[in-house]
């Protein structure tokens, strides 16, 4: 069984970001504003590891934006 986010061709982090955004948008106005501010202020960084050494540390939001732009420009071959 393949998870829906894998079948859609997105990463788990991107899936969580989309789900979080959808949840925040479904909240009532006062709660939504607080949740959106909390979601925007999160600064998550990650690094790819190779041969036991950490690579360059990258901001998750900028990496997701770059991946989205890359996926938008690539055309799947049928």
PDB file of N, CA and C in Angstrom:
ATOM      1  N   UNK A   1       0.837  -1.180   0.000  1.00  0.00           N
ATOM      2  CA  UNK A   1       0.000   0.000   0.000  1.00  0.00           C
ATOM      3  C   UNK A   1       0.883   1.244   0.000  1.00  0.00           C
ATOM      4  N   UNK A   2       0.603   2.145  -0.901  1.00  0.00           N
ATOM      5  CA  UNK A   2       1.372   3.380  -1.012  1.00  0.00           C
ATOM      6  C   UNK A   2       0.570   4.515  -0.371  1.00  0.00           C
ATOM      7  N   UNK A   3       1.258   5.342   0.400  1.00  0.00           N
ATOM      8  CA  UNK A   3       0.598   6.497   1.003  1.00  0.00           C
ATOM      9  C   UNK A   3       0.195   7.489  -0.089  1.00  0.00           C
ATOM     10  N   UNK A   4      -0.881   8.212   0.164  1.00  0.00           N
ATOM     11  CA  UNK A   4      -1.421   9.150  -0.831  1.00  0.00           C
ATOM     12  C   UNK A   4      -0.402  10.226  -1.205  1.00  0.00           C
ATOM     13  N   UNK A   5       0.350  10.723  -0.219  1.00  0.00           N
ATOM     14  CA  UNK A   5       1.317  11.778  -0.530  1.00  0.00           C
ATOM     15  C   UNK A   5       2.462  11.253  -1.381  1.00  0.00           C
ATOM     16  N   UNK A   6       2.826   9.988  -1.202  1.00  0.00           N
ATOM     17  CA  UNK A   6       3.866   9.392  -2.051  1.00  0.00           C
ATOM     18  C   UNK A   6       3.336   9.198  -3.465  1.00  0.00           C
ATOM     19  N   UNK A   7       2.091   8.731  -3.565  1.00  0.00           N
ATOM     20  CA  UNK A   7       1.484   8.522  -4.874  1.00  0.00           C
ATOM     21  C   UNK A   7       1.343   9.844  -5.629  1.00  0.00           C
ATOM     22  N   UNK A   8       1.137  10.944  -4.886  1.00  0.00           N
ATOM     23  CA  UNK A   8       1.007  12.257  -5.509  1.00  0.00           C
ATOM     24  C   UNK A   8       2.366  12.836  -5.903  1.00  0.00           C
ATOM     25  N   UNK A   9       3.438  12.208  -5.441  1.00  0.00           N
ATOM     26  CA  UNK A   9       4.778  12.650  -5.820  1.00  0.00           C
ATOM     27  C   UNK A   9       5.303  13.818  -4.997  1.00  0.00           C
ATOM     28  N   UNK A  10       4.802  13.982  -3.763  1.00  0.00           N
ATOM     29  CA  UNK A  10       5.308  15.054  -2.907  1.00  0.00           C
ATOM     30  C   UNK A  10       5.968  14.442  -1.679  1.00  0.00           C
ATOM     31  N   UNK A  11       6.780  15.245  -1.011  1.00  0.00           N
ATOM     32  CA  UNK A  11       7.448  14.776   0.192  1.00  0.00           C
ATOM     33  C   UNK A  11       6.492  14.822   1.369  1.00  0.00           C
ATOM     34  N   UNK A  12       6.836  14.108   2.420  1.00  0.00           N
ATOM     35  CA  UNK A  12       6.011  14.104   3.617  1.00  0.00           C
ATOM     36  C   UNK A  12       5.947  15.504   4.226  1.00  0.00           C
ATOM     37  N   UNK A  13       7.068  16.215   4.213  1.00  0.00           N
ATOM     38  CA  UNK A  13       7.087  17.580   4.755  1.00  0.00           C
ATOM     39  C   UNK A  13       6.135  18.490   3.995  1.00  0.00           C
ATOM     40  N   UNK A  14       6.115  18.360   2.684  1.00  0.00           N
ATOM     41  CA  UNK A  14       5.213  19.175   1.869  1.00  0.00           C
ATOM     42  C   UNK A  14       3.764  18.806   2.161  1.00  0.00           C
ATOM     43  N   UNK A  15       3.494  17.507   2.313  1.00  0.00           N
ATOM     44  CA  UNK A  15       2.154  17.029   2.646  1.00  0.00           C
ATOM     45  C   UNK A  15       1.686  17.642   3.962  1.00  0.00           C
ATOM     46  N   UNK A  16       2.542  17.635   4.981  1.00  0.00           N
ATOM     47  CA  UNK A  16       2.201  18.203   6.276  1.00  0.00           C
ATOM     48  C   UNK A  16       1.966  19.703   6.164  1.00  0.00           C
ATOM     49  N   UNK A  17       2.773  20.395   5.367  1.00  0.00           N
ATOM     50  CA  UNK A  17       2.597  21.835   5.187  1.00  0.00           C
ATOM     51  C   UNK A  17       1.238  22.141   4.548  1.00  0.00           C
ATOM     52  N   UNK A  18       0.870  21.378   3.548  1.00  0.00           N
ATOM     53  CA  UNK A  18      -0.424  21.578   2.873  1.00  0.00           C
ATOM     54  C   UNK A  18      -1.576  21.281   3.829  1.00  0.00           C
ATOM     55  N   UNK A  19      -1.468  20.184   4.576  1.00  0.00           N
ATOM     56  CA  UNK A  19      -2.522  19.820   5.527  1.00  0.00           C
ATOM     57  C   UNK A  19      -2.648  20.868   6.635  1.00  0.00           C
ATOM     58  N   UNK A  20      -1.532  21.376   7.108  1.00  0.00           N
ATOM     59  CA  UNK A  20      -1.553  22.400   8.155  1.00  0.00           C
ATOM     60  C   UNK A  20      -2.211  23.677   7.654  1.00  0.00           C
ATOM     61  N   UNK A  21      -1.860  24.066   6.435  1.00  0.00           N
ATOM     62  CA  UNK A  21      -2.452  25.276   5.849  1.00  0.00           C
ATOM     63  C   UNK A  21      -3.962  25.110   5.690  1.00  0.00           C
ATOM     64  N   UNK A  22      -4.400  23.944   5.247  1.00  0.00           N
ATOM     65  CA  UNK A  22      -5.837  23.688   5.082  1.00  0.00           C
ATOM     66  C   UNK A  22      -6.552  23.738   6.432  1.00  0.00           C
ATOM     67  N   UNK A  23      -5.933  23.162   7.451  1.00  0.00           N
ATOM     68  CA  UNK A  23      -6.531  23.188   8.777  1.00  0.00           C
ATOM     69  C   UNK A  23      -6.628  24.609   9.309  1.00  0.00           C
ATOM     70  N   UNK A  24      -5.551  25.386   9.178  1.00  0.00           N
ATOM     71  CA  UNK A  24      -5.571  26.774   9.653  1.00  0.00           C
ATOM     72  C   UNK A  24      -6.654  27.584   8.959  1.00  0.00           C
ATOM     73  N   UNK A  25      -6.827  27.369   7.659  1.00  0.00           N
ATOM     74  CA  UNK A  25      -7.834  28.128   6.903  1.00  0.00           C
ATOM     75  C   UNK A  25      -9.260  27.738   7.276  1.00  0.00           C
ATOM     76  N   UNK A  26      -9.449  26.572   7.867  1.00  0.00           N
ATOM     77  CA  UNK A  26     -10.795  26.127   8.242  1.00  0.00           C
ATOM     78  C   UNK A  26     -11.229  26.633   9.617  1.00  0.00           C
ATOM     79  N   UNK A  27     -10.311  27.228  10.360  1.00  0.00           N
ATOM     80  CA  UNK A  27     -10.635  27.702  11.700  1.00  0.00           C
ATOM     81  C   UNK A  27     -11.441  28.999  11.654  1.00  0.00           C
ATOM     82  N   UNK A  28     -12.131  29.299  12.763  1.00  0.00           N
ATOM     83  CA  UNK A  28     -12.841  30.566  12.877  1.00  0.00           C
ATOM     84  C   UNK A  28     -11.819  31.690  12.899  1.00  0.00           C
ATOM     85  N   UNK A  29     -12.261  32.898  12.557  1.00  0.00           N
ATOM     86  CA  UNK A  29     -11.372  34.043  12.327  1.00  0.00           C
ATOM     87  C   UNK A  29     -10.367  34.276  13.459  1.00  0.00           C
ATOM     88  N   UNK A  30     -10.817  34.370  14.704  1.00  0.00           N
ATOM     89  CA  UNK A  30      -9.900  34.693  15.800  1.00  0.00           C
ATOM     90  C   UNK A  30      -8.844  33.603  16.012  1.00  0.00           C
ATOM     91  N   UNK A  31      -9.248  32.354  15.959  1.00  0.00           N
ATOM     92  CA  UNK A  31      -8.307  31.235  16.118  1.00  0.00           C
ATOM     93  C   UNK A  31      -7.407  31.097  14.889  1.00  0.00           C
ATOM     94  N   UNK A  32      -7.954  31.387  13.716  1.00  0.00           N
ATOM     95  CA  UNK A  32      -7.198  31.269  12.474  1.00  0.00           C
ATOM     96  C   UNK A  32      -6.028  32.242  12.450  1.00  0.00           C
ATOM     97  N   UNK A  33      -6.263  33.474  12.882  1.00  0.00           N
ATOM     98  CA  UNK A  33      -5.198  34.480  12.870  1.00  0.00           C
ATOM     99  C   UNK A  33      -4.047  34.056  13.772  1.00  0.00           C
ATOM    100  N   UNK A  34      -4.371  33.569  14.964  1.00  0.00           N
ATOM    101  CA  UNK A  34      -3.335  33.113  15.901  1.00  0.00           C
ATOM    102  C   UNK A  34      -2.562  31.934  15.300  1.00  0.00           C
ATOM    103  N   UNK A  35      -3.278  30.972  14.715  1.00  0.00           N
ATOM    104  CA  UNK A  35      -2.632  29.794  14.143  1.00  0.00           C
ATOM    105  C   UNK A  35      -1.771  30.145  12.929  1.00  0.00           C
ATOM    106  N   UNK A  36      -2.231  31.064  12.092  1.00  0.00           N
ATOM    107  CA  UNK A  36      -1.438  31.461  10.924  1.00  0.00           C
ATOM    108  C   UNK A  36      -0.152  32.145  11.335  1.00  0.00           C
ATOM    109  N   UNK A  37      -0.225  32.999  12.331  1.00  0.00           N
ATOM    110  CA  UNK A  37       0.994  33.663  12.817  1.00  0.00           C
ATOM    111  C   UNK A  37       1.974  32.639  13.373  1.00  0.00           C
ATOM    112  N   UNK A  38       1.466  31.667  14.089  1.00  0.00           N
ATOM    113  CA  UNK A  38       2.330  30.628  14.664  1.00  0.00           C
ATOM    114  C   UNK A  38       2.966  29.798  13.550  1.00  0.00           C
ATOM    115  N   UNK A  39       2.197  29.489  12.516  1.00  0.00           N
ATOM    116  CA  UNK A  39       2.715  28.693  11.409  1.00  0.00           C
ATOM    117  C   UNK A  39       3.737  29.426  10.572  1.00  0.00           C
ATOM    118  N   UNK A  40       3.572  30.734  10.430  1.00  0.00           N
ATOM    119  CA  UNK A  40       4.501  31.527   9.622  1.00  0.00           C
ATOM    120  C   UNK A  40       5.825  31.754  10.338  1.00  0.00           C
ATOM    121  N   UNK A  41       5.779  31.797  11.661  1.00  0.00           N
ATOM    122  CA  UNK A  41       6.990  32.124  12.409  1.00  0.00           C
ATOM    123  C   UNK A  41       7.906  30.932  12.620  1.00  0.00           C
ATOM    124  N   UNK A  42       7.430  29.741  12.318  1.00  0.00           N
ATOM    125  CA  UNK A  42       8.258  28.552  12.522  1.00  0.00           C
ATOM    126  C   UNK A  42       9.417  28.560  11.534  1.00  0.00           C
ATOM    127  N   UNK A  43      10.599  28.461  12.055  1.00  0.00           N
ATOM    128  CA  UNK A  43      11.783  28.435  11.194  1.00  0.00           C
ATOM    129  C   UNK A  43      12.453  27.077  11.361  1.00  0.00           C
ATOM    130  N   UNK A  44      12.095  26.171  10.480  1.00  0.00           N
ATOM    131  CA  UNK A  44      12.615  24.821  10.542  1.00  0.00           C
ATOM    132  C   UNK A  44      13.735  24.676   9.519  1.00  0.00           C
ATOM    133  N   UNK A  45      14.834  24.115   9.959  1.00  0.00           N
ATOM    134  CA  UNK A  45      15.968  23.894   9.069  1.00  0.00           C
ATOM    135  C   UNK A  45      16.302  22.407   9.055  1.00  0.00           C
ATOM    136  N   UNK A  46      16.903  21.980   7.957  1.00  0.00           N
ATOM    137  CA  UNK A  46      17.320  20.589   7.846  1.00  0.00           C
ATOM    138  C   UNK A  46      18.615  20.523   7.059  1.00  0.00           C
ATOM    139  N   UNK A  47      19.274  19.390   7.159  1.00  0.00           N
ATOM    140  CA  UNK A  47      20.506  19.155   6.406  1.00  0.00           C
ATOM    141  C   UNK A  47      20.484  17.724   5.894  1.00  0.00           C
ATOM    142  N   UNK A  48      20.901  17.526   4.665  1.00  0.00           N
ATOM    143  CA  UNK A  48      21.038  16.173   4.131  1.00  0.00           C
ATOM    144  C   UNK A  48      22.365  15.602   4.626  1.00  0.00           C
ATOM    145  N   UNK A  49      22.321  14.349   5.021  1.00  0.00           N
ATOM    146  CA  UNK A  49      23.521  13.672   5.508  1.00  0.00           C
ATOM    147  C   UNK A  49      24.035  12.733   4.424  1.00  0.00           C
ATOM    148  N   UNK A  50      25.358  12.735   4.260  1.00  0.00           N
ATOM    149  CA  UNK A  50      25.995  11.865   3.291  1.00  0.00           C
ATOM    150  C   UNK A  50      27.336  11.410   3.853  1.00  0.00           C
ATOM    151  N   UNK A  51      27.562  10.113   3.837  1.00  0.00           N
ATOM    152  CA  UNK A  51      28.808   9.540   4.350  1.00  0.00           C
ATOM    153  C   UNK A  51      29.087   9.959   5.789  1.00  0.00           C
ATOM    154  N   UNK A  52      28.046  10.055   6.608  1.00  0.00           N
ATOM    155  CA  UNK A  52      28.215  10.375   8.014  1.00  0.00           C
ATOM    156  C   UNK A  52      28.466  11.835   8.312  1.00  0.00           C
ATOM    157  N   UNK A  53      28.324  12.728   7.325  1.00  0.00           N
ATOM    158  CA  UNK A  53      28.564  14.148   7.542  1.00  0.00           C
ATOM    159  C   UNK A  53      27.355  14.950   7.078  1.00  0.00           C
ATOM    160  N   UNK A  54      27.012  15.958   7.866  1.00  0.00           N
ATOM    161  CA  UNK A  54      25.883  16.819   7.523  1.00  0.00           C
ATOM    162  C   UNK A  54      26.264  17.748   6.384  1.00  0.00           C
ATOM    163  N   UNK A  55      25.327  17.907   5.478  1.00  0.00           N
ATOM    164  CA  UNK A  55      25.538  18.845   4.380  1.00  0.00           C
ATOM    165  C   UNK A  55      25.130  20.253   4.797  1.00  0.00           C
ATOM    166  N   UNK A  56      24.877  21.079   3.830  1.00  0.00           N
ATOM    167  CA  UNK A  56      24.491  22.461   4.079  1.00  0.00           C
ATOM    168  C   UNK A  56      23.116  22.514   4.763  1.00  0.00           C
ATOM    169  N   UNK A  57      22.988  23.371   5.776  1.00  0.00           N
ATOM    170  CA  UNK A  57      21.716  23.562   6.459  1.00  0.00           C
ATOM    171  C   UNK A  57      20.843  24.476   5.612  1.00  0.00           C
ATOM    172  N   UNK A  58      19.594  24.029   5.379  1.00  0.00           N
ATOM    173  CA  UNK A  58      18.678  24.751   4.500  1.00  0.00           C
ATOM    174  C   UNK A  58      17.376  25.026   5.244  1.00  0.00           C
ATOM    175  N   UNK A  59      16.803  26.207   5.035  1.00  0.00           N
ATOM    176  CA  UNK A  59      15.510  26.552   5.607  1.00  0.00           C
ATOM    177  C   UNK A  59      14.435  25.741   4.891  1.00  0.00           C
ATOM    178  N   UNK A  60      13.554  25.093   5.639  1.00  0.00           N
ATOM    179  CA  UNK A  60      12.547  24.212   5.067  1.00  0.00           C
ATOM    180  C   UNK A  60      11.590  24.953   4.136  1.00  0.00           C
ATOM    181  N   UNK A  61      11.156  26.150   4.509  1.00  0.00           N
ATOM    182  CA  UNK A  61      10.201  26.873   3.667  1.00  0.00           C
ATOM    183  C   UNK A  61      10.817  27.258   2.324  1.00  0.00           C
ATOM    184  N   UNK A  62      12.090  27.647   2.312  1.00  0.00           N
ATOM    185  CA  UNK A  62      12.732  27.989   1.043  1.00  0.00           C
ATOM    186  C   UNK A  62      12.977  26.735   0.203  1.00  0.00           C
ATOM    187  N   UNK A  63      13.283  25.606   0.862  1.00  0.00           N
ATOM    188  CA  UNK A  63      13.471  24.353   0.132  1.00  0.00           C
ATOM    189  C   UNK A  63      12.158  23.876  -0.474  1.00  0.00           C
ATOM    190  N   UNK A  64      11.050  24.019   0.270  1.00  0.00           N
ATOM    191  CA  UNK A  64       9.740  23.642  -0.259  1.00  0.00           C
ATOM    192  C   UNK A  64       9.351  24.523  -1.437  1.00  0.00           C
ATOM    193  N   UNK A  65       9.638  25.821  -1.343  1.00  0.00           N
ATOM    194  CA  UNK A  65       9.324  26.743  -2.439  1.00  0.00           C
ATOM    195  C   UNK A  65      10.140  26.387  -3.681  1.00  0.00           C
ATOM    196  N   UNK A  66      11.412  26.052  -3.492  1.00  0.00           N
ATOM    197  CA  UNK A  66      12.260  25.670  -4.621  1.00  0.00           C
ATOM    198  C   UNK A  66      11.779  24.369  -5.245  1.00  0.00           C
ATOM    199  N   UNK A  67      11.378  23.410  -4.418  1.00  0.00           N
ATOM    200  CA  UNK A  67      10.885  22.136  -4.927  1.00  0.00           C
ATOM    201  C   UNK A  67       9.567  22.325  -5.678  1.00  0.00           C
ATOM    202  N   UNK A  68       8.703  23.185  -5.167  1.00  0.00           N
ATOM    203  CA  UNK A  68       7.428  23.459  -5.835  1.00  0.00           C
ATOM    204  C   UNK A  68       7.657  24.105  -7.190  1.00  0.00           C
ATOM    205  N   UNK A  69       8.603  25.051  -7.242  1.00  0.00           N
ATOM    206  CA  UNK A  69       8.918  25.703  -8.515  1.00  0.00           C
ATOM    207  C   UNK A  69       9.508  24.709  -9.502  1.00  0.00           C
ATOM    208  N   UNK A  70      10.360  23.817  -9.010  1.00  0.00           N
ATOM    209  CA  UNK A  70      10.962  22.806  -9.863  1.00  0.00           C
ATOM    210  C   UNK A  70       9.904  21.838 -10.412  1.00  0.00           C
ATOM    211  N   UNK A  71       8.982  21.440  -9.545  1.00  0.00           N
ATOM    212  CA  UNK A  71       7.914  20.520  -9.968  1.00  0.00           C
ATOM    213  C   UNK A  71       6.939  21.189 -10.918  1.00  0.00           C
ATOM    214  N   UNK A  72       6.729  22.487 -10.776  1.00  0.00           N
ATOM    215  CA  UNK A  72       5.810  23.209 -11.647  1.00  0.00           C
ATOM    216  C   UNK A  72       6.374  23.342 -13.060  1.00  0.00           C
ATOM    217  N   UNK A  73       7.698  23.423 -13.164  1.00  0.00           N
ATOM    218  CA  UNK A  73       8.306  23.595 -14.488  1.00  0.00           C
ATOM    219  C   UNK A  73       8.570  22.275 -15.192  1.00  0.00           C
ATOM    220  N   UNK A  74       8.667  21.179 -14.422  1.00  0.00           N
ATOM    221  CA  UNK A  74       8.923  19.893 -15.066  1.00  0.00           C
ATOM    222  C   UNK A  74       7.621  19.310 -15.599  1.00  0.00           C
ATOM    223  N   UNK A  75       7.691  18.768 -16.788  1.00  0.00           N
ATOM    224  CA  UNK A  75       6.522  18.170 -17.424  1.00  0.00           C
ATOM    225  C   UNK A  75       6.689  16.666 -17.368  1.00  0.00           C
ATOM    226  N   UNK A  76       5.714  15.950 -16.783  1.00  0.00           N
ATOM    227  CA  UNK A  76       5.841  14.491 -16.720  1.00  0.00           C
ATOM    228  C   UNK A  76       5.728  13.875 -18.115  1.00  0.00           C
ATOM    229  N   UNK A  77       6.565  12.898 -18.356  1.00  0.00           N
ATOM    230  CA  UNK A  77       6.515  12.229 -19.656  1.00  0.00           C
ATOM    231  C   UNK A  77       5.533  11.071 -19.598  1.00  0.00           C
ATOM    232  N   UNK A  78       4.693  10.966 -20.608  1.00  0.00           N
ATOM    233  CA  UNK A  78       3.679   9.904 -20.616  1.00  0.00           C
ATOM    234  C   UNK A  78       3.993   8.867 -21.644  1.00  0.00           C
TER     235      UNK A  78
END
